[in-house]
Amino acid sequence: MKKSKLLIPAPLLALGLLLTTSACTAPAPQNASEASGTADQSDSIIGEWTMTTLEFGTGGELQQVPFSGQIIFTDAGTVSVQAMNPDTTAPDTPYTVQGYEAFYGDAAIDADAGRFSVAVESAAARDLIGQTLSRNFEVTDDTLVLTPVDPSEGWRVTYERATD
């Protein structure tokens, strides 16, 4: 049987890395407040957020790419992520299926450190199930910015708090 290499365009691979970087082995708490130890600090991330920009690049030179998506943090301590590549011909990655990425799981939020992790319970790309993923976050007013735990990954995603 002949083996072939899967070539994944850098922006698609980076999107996958966006949602699946660093592993974390700490068990997820029952709710987001428990994760940070103080409800007031972790409450700032709780809610529904709509993606406004997704950027990739190295050496501080980030370029915007056309993705749409959302992330939802619940009071019950879960997180749900969805992102879509408008290019319907984009190849699958370890994190996307037909240009679509989605996963859900228990969240652990450390507001003091500006970091959260999610223990993936379900995902469009089933190989993500069972992994624990970590992200840095910063909330300023109604803006949420996520960045990788490893800055050399070179991405940033910005969300706006959804309104009723």
PDB file of C-alpha atoms in Angstrom:
ATOM      1  CA  MET A   1       0.000   0.000   0.000  1.00  0.00           C
ATOM      2  CA  LYS A   2       1.426   3.380  -1.021  1.00  0.00           C
ATOM      3  CA  LYS A   3       1.485   6.049   1.689  1.00  0.00           C
ATOM      4  CA  SER A   4       0.852   9.675   0.790  1.00  0.00           C
ATOM      5  CA  LYS A   5       1.322  12.855   2.759  1.00  0.00           C
ATOM      6  CA  LEU A   6      -1.651  15.041   3.555  1.00  0.00           C
ATOM      7  CA  LEU A   7      -0.854  18.606   2.536  1.00  0.00           C
ATOM      8  CA  ILE A   8      -2.870  21.109   4.526  1.00  0.00           C
ATOM      9  CA  PRO A   9      -2.761  24.822   3.605  1.00  0.00           C
ATOM     10  CA  ALA A  10      -1.251  26.854   6.439  1.00  0.00           C
ATOM     11  CA  PRO A  11      -4.394  28.940   7.140  1.00  0.00           C
ATOM     12  CA  LEU A  12      -6.529  25.817   7.527  1.00  0.00           C
ATOM     13  CA  LEU A  13      -3.994  24.091   9.733  1.00  0.00           C
ATOM     14  CA  ALA A  14      -3.672  27.247  11.792  1.00  0.00           C
ATOM     15  CA  LEU A  15      -7.452  27.364  12.259  1.00  0.00           C
ATOM     16  CA  GLY A  16      -7.311  23.834  13.580  1.00  0.00           C
ATOM     17  CA  LEU A  17      -4.498  24.817  15.886  1.00  0.00           C
ATOM     18  CA  LEU A  18      -6.523  27.824  16.928  1.00  0.00           C
ATOM     19  CA  LEU A  19      -9.051  25.549  18.497  1.00  0.00           C
ATOM     20  CA  THR A  20      -6.829  22.675  19.523  1.00  0.00           C
ATOM     21  CA  THR A  21      -3.503  23.901  20.887  1.00  0.00           C
ATOM     22  CA  SER A  22      -1.932  22.992  24.225  1.00  0.00           C
ATOM     23  CA  ALA A  23      -3.191  20.033  26.198  1.00  0.00           C
ATOM     24  CA  CYS A  24      -4.251  20.468  29.797  1.00  0.00           C
ATOM     25  CA  THR A  25      -4.810  17.562  32.150  1.00  0.00           C
ATOM     26  CA  ALA A  26      -6.633  19.279  34.996  1.00  0.00           C
ATOM     27  CA  PRO A  27     -10.196  18.001  35.413  1.00  0.00           C
ATOM     28  CA  ALA A  28     -12.883  20.475  34.435  1.00  0.00           C
ATOM     29  CA  PRO A  29     -14.887  21.941  37.296  1.00  0.00           C
ATOM     30  CA  GLN A  30     -18.661  21.686  37.525  1.00  0.00           C
ATOM     31  CA  ASN A  31     -19.056  25.367  36.679  1.00  0.00           C
ATOM     32  CA  ALA A  32     -17.029  28.266  35.374  1.00  0.00           C
ATOM     33  CA  SER A  33     -17.014  30.129  38.712  1.00  0.00           C
ATOM     34  CA  GLU A  34     -15.413  27.167  40.420  1.00  0.00           C
ATOM     35  CA  ALA A  35     -12.579  27.190  37.855  1.00  0.00           C
ATOM     36  CA  SER A  36     -11.416  30.688  38.656  1.00  0.00           C
ATOM     37  CA  GLY A  37     -12.264  30.673  42.328  1.00  0.00           C
ATOM     38  CA  THR A  38     -14.108  33.976  41.944  1.00  0.00           C
ATOM     39  CA  ALA A  39     -17.395  34.267  40.084  1.00  0.00           C
ATOM     40  CA  ASP A  40     -16.956  37.959  39.250  1.00  0.00           C
ATOM     41  CA  GLN A  41     -13.750  37.472  37.253  1.00  0.00           C
ATOM     42  CA  SER A  42     -14.869  34.472  35.201  1.00  0.00           C
ATOM     43  CA  ASP A  43     -18.332  35.902  34.573  1.00  0.00           C
ATOM     44  CA  SER A  44     -16.862  38.343  32.039  1.00  0.00           C
ATOM     45  CA  ILE A  45     -16.312  35.497  29.536  1.00  0.00           C
ATOM     46  CA  ILE A  46     -19.705  33.816  30.116  1.00  0.00           C
ATOM     47  CA  GLY A  47     -22.098  34.318  27.216  1.00  0.00           C
ATOM     48  CA  GLU A  48     -22.397  34.110  23.443  1.00  0.00           C
ATOM     49  CA  TRP A  49     -19.679  35.633  21.263  1.00  0.00           C
ATOM     50  CA  THR A  50     -19.701  36.173  17.480  1.00  0.00           C
ATOM     51  CA  MET A  51     -16.426  36.015  15.539  1.00  0.00           C
ATOM     52  CA  THR A  52     -15.435  39.363  14.025  1.00  0.00           C
ATOM     53  CA  THR A  53     -11.902  38.565  12.820  1.00  0.00           C
ATOM     54  CA  LEU A  54      -9.579  35.625  12.481  1.00  0.00           C
ATOM     55  CA  GLU A  55      -5.927  36.412  11.814  1.00  0.00           C
ATOM     56  CA  PHE A  56      -2.883  34.282  11.031  1.00  0.00           C
ATOM     57  CA  GLY A  57       0.785  35.081  10.589  1.00  0.00           C
ATOM     58  CA  THR A  58       4.242  35.012  12.058  1.00  0.00           C
ATOM     59  CA  GLY A  59       6.655  37.641  13.294  1.00  0.00           C
ATOM     60  CA  GLY A  60       3.829  39.894  14.455  1.00  0.00           C
ATOM     61  CA  GLU A  61       2.469  40.195  10.911  1.00  0.00           C
ATOM     62  CA  LEU A  62      -1.086  38.894  11.202  1.00  0.00           C
ATOM     63  CA  GLN A  63      -3.307  38.776   8.118  1.00  0.00           C
ATOM     64  CA  GLN A  64      -7.088  38.538   8.316  1.00  0.00           C
ATOM     65  CA  VAL A  65      -8.735  35.446   6.794  1.00  0.00           C
ATOM     66  CA  PRO A  66     -12.446  35.111   5.967  1.00  0.00           C
ATOM     67  CA  PHE A  67     -13.942  32.814   8.587  1.00  0.00           C
ATOM     68  CA  SER A  68     -17.172  33.116  10.527  1.00  0.00           C
ATOM     69  CA  GLY A  69     -18.067  31.516  13.798  1.00  0.00           C
ATOM     70  CA  GLN A  70     -19.094  31.746  17.400  1.00  0.00           C
ATOM     71  CA  ILE A  71     -18.111  30.593  20.857  1.00  0.00           C
ATOM     72  CA  ILE A  72     -20.470  30.166  23.792  1.00  0.00           C
ATOM     73  CA  PHE A  73     -19.472  29.863  27.460  1.00  0.00           C
ATOM     74  CA  THR A  74     -22.324  28.768  29.749  1.00  0.00           C
ATOM     75  CA  ASP A  75     -22.945  29.347  33.442  1.00  0.00           C
ATOM     76  CA  ALA A  76     -23.053  25.560  33.758  1.00  0.00           C
ATOM     77  CA  GLY A  77     -19.353  25.361  32.810  1.00  0.00           C
ATOM     78  CA  THR A  78     -19.421  24.283  29.174  1.00  0.00           C
ATOM     79  CA  VAL A  79     -18.037  25.785  25.983  1.00  0.00           C
ATOM     80  CA  SER A  80     -19.238  25.334  22.408  1.00  0.00           C
ATOM     81  CA  VAL A  81     -17.214  26.442  19.370  1.00  0.00           C
ATOM     82  CA  GLN A  82     -18.161  26.655  15.690  1.00  0.00           C
ATOM     83  CA  ALA A  83     -16.186  28.082  12.781  1.00  0.00           C
ATOM     84  CA  MET A  84     -16.684  27.920   9.036  1.00  0.00           C
ATOM     85  CA  ASN A  85     -14.382  28.456   6.090  1.00  0.00           C
ATOM     86  CA  PRO A  86     -16.358  30.032   3.206  1.00  0.00           C
ATOM     87  CA  ASP A  87     -14.144  28.150   0.730  1.00  0.00           C
ATOM     88  CA  THR A  88     -16.206  25.036   0.045  1.00  0.00           C
ATOM     89  CA  THR A  89     -13.237  23.416  -1.718  1.00  0.00           C
ATOM     90  CA  ALA A  90     -10.949  23.693   1.312  1.00  0.00           C
ATOM     91  CA  PRO A  91      -9.497  20.283   2.219  1.00  0.00           C
ATOM     92  CA  ASP A  92     -10.334  18.688   5.548  1.00  0.00           C
ATOM     93  CA  THR A  93      -7.827  19.140   8.355  1.00  0.00           C
ATOM     94  CA  PRO A  94      -7.476  17.230  11.610  1.00  0.00           C
ATOM     95  CA  TYR A  95      -9.887  19.854  13.025  1.00  0.00           C
ATOM     96  CA  THR A  96     -12.324  20.519  10.176  1.00  0.00           C
ATOM     97  CA  VAL A  97     -14.764  18.486   8.127  1.00  0.00           C
ATOM     98  CA  GLN A  98     -15.783  20.057   4.790  1.00  0.00           C
ATOM     99  CA  GLY A  99     -14.491  23.437   5.968  1.00  0.00           C
ATOM    100  CA  TYR A 100     -16.479  23.298   9.204  1.00  0.00           C
ATOM    101  CA  GLU A 101     -15.125  23.053  12.740  1.00  0.00           C
ATOM    102  CA  ALA A 102     -17.241  22.432  15.798  1.00  0.00           C
ATOM    103  CA  PHE A 103     -16.665  21.057  19.264  1.00  0.00           C
ATOM    104  CA  TYR A 104     -18.216  21.079  22.715  1.00  0.00           C
ATOM    105  CA  GLY A 105     -17.141  20.175  26.246  1.00  0.00           C
ATOM    106  CA  ASP A 106     -16.679  21.065  29.897  1.00  0.00           C
ATOM    107  CA  ALA A 107     -14.774  24.309  30.453  1.00  0.00           C
ATOM    108  CA  ALA A 108     -12.271  25.272  33.130  1.00  0.00           C
ATOM    109  CA  ILE A 109     -11.748  29.036  33.276  1.00  0.00           C
ATOM    110  CA  ASP A 110      -8.787  30.598  35.082  1.00  0.00           C
ATOM    111  CA  ALA A 111      -9.642  34.286  34.824  1.00  0.00           C
ATOM    112  CA  ASP A 112      -6.606  35.327  36.890  1.00  0.00           C
ATOM    113  CA  ALA A 113      -4.303  33.673  34.341  1.00  0.00           C
ATOM    114  CA  GLY A 114      -6.478  34.718  31.376  1.00  0.00           C
ATOM    115  CA  ARG A 115      -6.713  31.107  30.207  1.00  0.00           C
ATOM    116  CA  PHE A 116      -9.397  28.491  29.705  1.00  0.00           C
ATOM    117  CA  SER A 117      -9.398  24.831  28.760  1.00  0.00           C
ATOM    118  CA  VAL A 118     -12.085  22.601  27.334  1.00  0.00           C
ATOM    119  CA  ALA A 119     -12.339  18.820  27.621  1.00  0.00           C
ATOM    120  CA  VAL A 120     -13.773  17.916  24.192  1.00  0.00           C
ATOM    121  CA  GLU A 121     -16.849  15.689  24.507  1.00  0.00           C
ATOM    122  CA  SER A 122     -18.115  15.932  20.922  1.00  0.00           C
ATOM    123  CA  ALA A 123     -16.669  17.317  17.702  1.00  0.00           C
ATOM    124  CA  ALA A 124     -17.203  17.362  13.945  1.00  0.00           C
ATOM    125  CA  ALA A 125     -13.631  16.043  13.603  1.00  0.00           C
ATOM    126  CA  ARG A 126     -13.999  13.019  15.858  1.00  0.00           C
ATOM    127  CA  ASP A 127     -10.257  12.724  16.590  1.00  0.00           C
ATOM    128  CA  LEU A 128     -10.656  15.783  18.855  1.00  0.00           C
ATOM    129  CA  ILE A 129     -12.960  13.875  21.200  1.00  0.00           C
ATOM    130  CA  GLY A 130     -11.156  13.168  24.466  1.00  0.00           C
ATOM    131  CA  GLN A 131      -8.564  15.924  24.027  1.00  0.00           C
ATOM    132  CA  THR A 132      -8.287  18.882  26.398  1.00  0.00           C
ATOM    133  CA  LEU A 133      -7.538  22.161  24.661  1.00  0.00           C
ATOM    134  CA  SER A 134      -6.267  25.431  26.217  1.00  0.00           C
ATOM    135  CA  ARG A 135      -6.456  29.049  25.042  1.00  0.00           C
ATOM    136  CA  ASN A 136      -5.440  32.459  26.348  1.00  0.00           C
ATOM    137  CA  PHE A 137      -8.245  35.005  26.550  1.00  0.00           C
ATOM    138  CA  GLU A 138      -8.774  38.673  27.247  1.00  0.00           C
ATOM    139  CA  VAL A 139     -12.140  40.382  27.696  1.00  0.00           C
ATOM    140  CA  THR A 140     -12.380  44.148  27.264  1.00  0.00           C
ATOM    141  CA  ASP A 141     -15.924  45.539  27.433  1.00  0.00           C
ATOM    142  CA  ASP A 142     -17.828  43.513  24.791  1.00  0.00           C
ATOM    143  CA  THR A 143     -14.732  42.181  22.990  1.00  0.00           C
ATOM    144  CA  LEU A 144     -13.145  38.760  23.537  1.00  0.00           C
ATOM    145  CA  VAL A 145      -9.710  37.996  22.083  1.00  0.00           C
ATOM    146  CA  LEU A 146      -8.333  34.447  21.997  1.00  0.00           C
ATOM    147  CA  THR A 147      -4.675  33.677  21.321  1.00  0.00           C
ATOM    148  CA  PRO A 148      -2.631  30.493  21.410  1.00  0.00           C
ATOM    149  CA  VAL A 149      -0.852  29.378  24.560  1.00  0.00           C
ATOM    150  CA  ASP A 150       2.247  29.055  22.312  1.00  0.00           C
ATOM    151  CA  PRO A 151       2.673  32.496  20.615  1.00  0.00           C
ATOM    152  CA  SER A 152       4.767  30.975  17.806  1.00  0.00           C
ATOM    153  CA  GLU A 153       1.537  29.475  16.419  1.00  0.00           C
ATOM    154  CA  GLY A 154       0.736  32.944  15.083  1.00  0.00           C
ATOM    155  CA  TRP A 155      -3.020  33.469  15.260  1.00  0.00           C
ATOM    156  CA  ARG A 156      -5.586  35.653  16.973  1.00  0.00           C
ATOM    157  CA  VAL A 157      -9.368  35.476  16.890  1.00  0.00           C
ATOM    158  CA  THR A 158     -11.601  38.318  18.015  1.00  0.00           C
ATOM    159  CA  TYR A 159     -15.247  38.021  19.037  1.00  0.00           C
ATOM    160  CA  GLU A 160     -17.946  40.533  19.893  1.00  0.00           C
ATOM    161  CA  ARG A 161     -20.477  39.787  22.630  1.00  0.00           C
ATOM    162  CA  ALA A 162     -23.777  38.813  20.982  1.00  0.00           C
ATOM    163  CA  THR A 163     -26.753  40.947  21.881  1.00  0.00           C
ATOM    164  CA  ASP A 164     -30.373  39.879  22.256  1.00  0.00           C
TER     165      ASP A 164
END
